[in-house]
Amino acid sequence: MNAIQAAADLLARARAGAALPGLPADLRPVTMEAAEAIQHATLEAMRERVGGWKIGRLEGMPFSAPIPASRLLTDPLPGPITLPVERYIEMELAIRFRVAVTPAEVMTLIPGDLTGLATLATLFEFVRPRIPTSGDVTPFDRIADAMGNDGALVRATLVPWTLTTIDMPPTVTLLQDGAVLSKREAGAHVAAPLGPLLEAWIERLRREGRGIAMGEVVTLGSLSGMPPIPASGASYFGEIEGLEALRCTVAGVS
């Protein structure tokens, strides 16, 4: 087993158990390419495939990370979502592809093209980091682990949008059990400008020879912070002004 596979095996097992203090020194990725390879090897160890992507910046570096396909859910749901005890929620603005894009088409794709290929969406990400966000860890450790979430819930809205729309999102409100948990007034996205992040993601697809499946999601980073979900469970209502509202209930755990 090589270092990429060994690191991925640790991260895959950690998703069903206790968090790691960090990857062992001899397994730590030291390049973006190695961190991305660990992401894909972790998905393979979990017997998952890519269902979407999250993008962002970490210490100034653009990064992307896959969302496991089986954990990408669509509102409305038939019942409560079951999650582990240690869990957090983030409300995000996302895009969802309404058509497929072939690997050949990705080769000439630019961020401005996305407005004609994808719809805006409201998204809840359910987060359970397996590596701490501080301490003796490197940015590449955290990027290798960035796909380590417990999935996402999405609801798309058919409204026109531009790159300016996602750089300057409207008012965002997240309620927990009917009480306002987080509210963000309209203004610049913390990760703006998002065009370079989307370009970095597209470049990764090119390197990996990937297309984009119809229904794939790209989520653009938290607009609500990352509040914890109570062990007793809770109901959530999320609204981004002008888009379809998003609702879900997270079941309690003992």
Coordinates of C-alpha atoms in Angstrom, one line a residue, residues 70-243:
S70 CA -24.9 8.9 -2.2
R71 CA -24.8 11.8 0.3
L72 CA -26.1 14.5 -2.1
L73 CA -29.8 14.8 -1.2
T74 CA -32.6 16.9 -2.8
D75 CA -35.3 18.8 -0.9
P76 CA -38.0 17.8 -0.2
L77 CA -37.1 14.7 1.8
P78 CA -39.4 12.0 2.9
G79 CA -38.3 12.2 6.6
P80 CA -35.5 13.2 9.0
I81 CA -31.8 12.9 8.1
T82 CA -29.7 10.6 10.3
L83 CA -26.2 12.0 11.1
P84 CA -23.5 11.0 13.6
V85 CA -23.3 12.7 17.0
E86 CA -20.6 15.1 16.1
R87 CA -22.2 17.2 13.3
Y88 CA -22.4 20.8 12.1
I89 CA -24.5 22.6 9.5
E90 CA -23.5 25.2 6.9
M91 CA -25.8 27.1 4.6
E92 CA -24.4 27.9 1.2
L93 CA -25.1 29.2 -2.2
A94 CA -24.5 26.6 -4.9
I95 CA -25.0 25.9 -8.6
R96 CA -26.5 22.7 -10.0
F97 CA -25.9 21.5 -13.5
R98 CA -29.1 21.0 -15.6
V99 CA -27.1 19.5 -18.5
A100 CA -24.1 17.2 -18.8
V101 CA -20.8 18.6 -20.0
T102 CA -18.4 16.2 -21.7
P103 CA -14.6 16.1 -21.0
A104 CA -14.0 17.6 -24.5
E105 CA -16.4 20.5 -23.7
V106 CA -14.6 21.0 -20.3
M107 CA -11.4 21.7 -22.2
T108 CA -12.8 25.0 -23.5
L109 CA -15.1 25.8 -20.5
I110 CA -14.8 29.2 -18.7
P111 CA -16.6 30.3 -15.6
G112 CA -18.8 32.6 -17.5
D113 CA -20.2 29.6 -19.4
L114 CA -21.7 28.2 -16.2
T115 CA -24.6 30.6 -16.1
G116 CA -26.1 28.8 -19.2
L117 CA -25.4 25.3 -17.9
A118 CA -26.3 25.4 -14.2
T119 CA -29.0 26.8 -12.0
L120 CA -28.6 28.6 -8.7
A121 CA -29.4 26.5 -5.6
T122 CA -29.7 26.8 -1.8
L123 CA -27.6 24.2 0.0
F124 CA -27.1 22.8 3.5
E125 CA -23.8 21.1 4.0
F126 CA -23.6 18.6 6.9
V127 CA -20.0 18.7 8.2
R128 CA -18.0 16.3 10.3
P129 CA -14.3 17.1 9.9
R130 CA -12.0 14.2 10.5
I131 CA -8.9 16.3 10.9
P132 CA -8.8 19.4 13.3
T133 CA -8.7 22.9 11.8
S134 CA -5.8 23.9 14.0
G135 CA -2.8 22.4 15.7
D136 CA -0.1 20.3 14.0
V137 CA -1.8 20.0 10.7
T138 CA -0.9 21.4 7.3
P139 CA -3.2 23.1 4.7
F140 CA -2.7 20.0 2.5
D141 CA -3.9 17.7 5.3
R142 CA -7.1 19.7 5.5
I143 CA -7.6 19.7 1.8
A144 CA -7.1 16.0 1.7
D145 CA -9.8 15.7 4.3
A146 CA -12.1 18.4 2.8
M147 CA -14.4 15.9 1.2
G148 CA -15.0 14.4 4.6
N149 CA -18.5 15.6 5.2
D150 CA -21.7 13.9 5.8
G151 CA -23.3 15.1 2.6
A152 CA -25.5 18.0 1.5
L153 CA -29.1 18.9 0.8
V154 CA -29.9 21.1 -2.2
R155 CA -32.8 22.9 -3.8
A156 CA -32.3 24.6 -7.1
T157 CA -34.2 27.7 -8.4
L158 CA -34.7 28.6 -12.1
V159 CA -33.7 32.3 -12.0
P160 CA -31.2 34.1 -14.2
W161 CA -27.8 34.6 -12.6
T162 CA -24.3 35.9 -13.3
L163 CA -20.9 35.7 -11.7
T164 CA -21.7 38.9 -9.9
T165 CA -24.8 37.3 -8.3
I166 CA -22.6 34.7 -6.6
D167 CA -19.9 37.3 -5.7
M168 CA -22.6 39.4 -4.0
P169 CA -25.2 37.0 -2.6
P170 CA -28.5 38.4 -1.3
T171 CA -29.6 38.2 2.3
V172 CA -29.3 34.7 3.9
T173 CA -31.3 33.5 6.9
L174 CA -30.9 30.2 8.7
L175 CA -33.5 29.2 11.3
Q176 CA -33.2 26.3 13.8
D177 CA -36.5 25.1 15.3
G178 CA -38.1 28.4 14.3
A179 CA -35.5 30.7 15.8
V180 CA -33.0 32.7 13.8
L181 CA -29.6 30.9 14.1
S182 CA -27.7 32.9 11.6
K183 CA -28.5 35.9 9.4
R184 CA -26.2 37.5 6.8
E185 CA -27.1 40.7 5.0
A186 CA -26.6 41.0 1.3
G187 CA -23.0 41.8 0.5
A188 CA -19.7 40.4 -0.9
H189 CA -19.1 36.7 -0.5
V190 CA -16.2 36.0 1.9
A191 CA -14.6 34.0 -0.9
A192 CA -15.1 36.6 -3.7
P193 CA -14.1 36.8 -6.4
L194 CA -15.4 33.3 -7.1
G195 CA -14.5 33.3 -10.8
P196 CA -10.8 32.3 -10.1
L197 CA -12.0 29.5 -7.7
L198 CA -14.3 28.1 -10.5
E199 CA -11.5 28.4 -13.0
A200 CA -9.2 26.4 -10.6
W201 CA -11.9 23.7 -10.3
I202 CA -12.4 23.6 -14.1
E203 CA -8.6 23.2 -14.5
R204 CA -8.7 20.3 -12.1
L205 CA -11.4 18.6 -14.2
R206 CA -9.2 19.1 -17.3
R207 CA -6.2 17.5 -15.5
E208 CA -8.3 14.6 -14.4
G209 CA -10.0 14.2 -17.8
R210 CA -13.4 14.6 -16.2
G211 CA -16.7 15.8 -17.5
I212 CA -19.7 17.1 -15.4
A213 CA -22.8 15.0 -15.0
M214 CA -26.3 16.4 -15.1
G215 CA -27.3 17.1 -11.5
E216 CA -23.8 17.7 -10.2
V217 CA -23.5 20.5 -7.7
V218 CA -20.7 23.0 -7.0
T219 CA -21.1 24.6 -3.6
L220 CA -19.4 27.9 -3.0
G221 CA -18.7 28.2 0.8
S222 CA -20.5 28.9 4.0
L223 CA -22.7 32.0 4.3
S224 CA -23.9 31.1 7.8
G225 CA -20.8 30.0 9.8
M226 CA -20.7 26.3 11.0
P227 CA -23.1 26.0 14.0
P228 CA -23.3 22.6 15.7
I229 CA -26.4 20.4 15.3
P230 CA -27.8 19.4 18.7
A231 CA -27.6 15.8 19.7
S232 CA -31.4 16.0 20.4
G233 CA -32.0 16.9 16.7
A234 CA -33.4 20.0 15.2
S235 CA -35.5 21.3 12.3
Y236 CA -33.9 23.8 9.9
F237 CA -35.3 26.4 7.5
G238 CA -32.9 28.2 5.2
E239 CA -33.6 31.1 2.8
I240 CA -31.5 33.0 0.3
E241 CA -33.5 36.0 -0.9
G242 CA -35.0 35.3 -4.3
L243 CA -34.3 31.5 -4.2

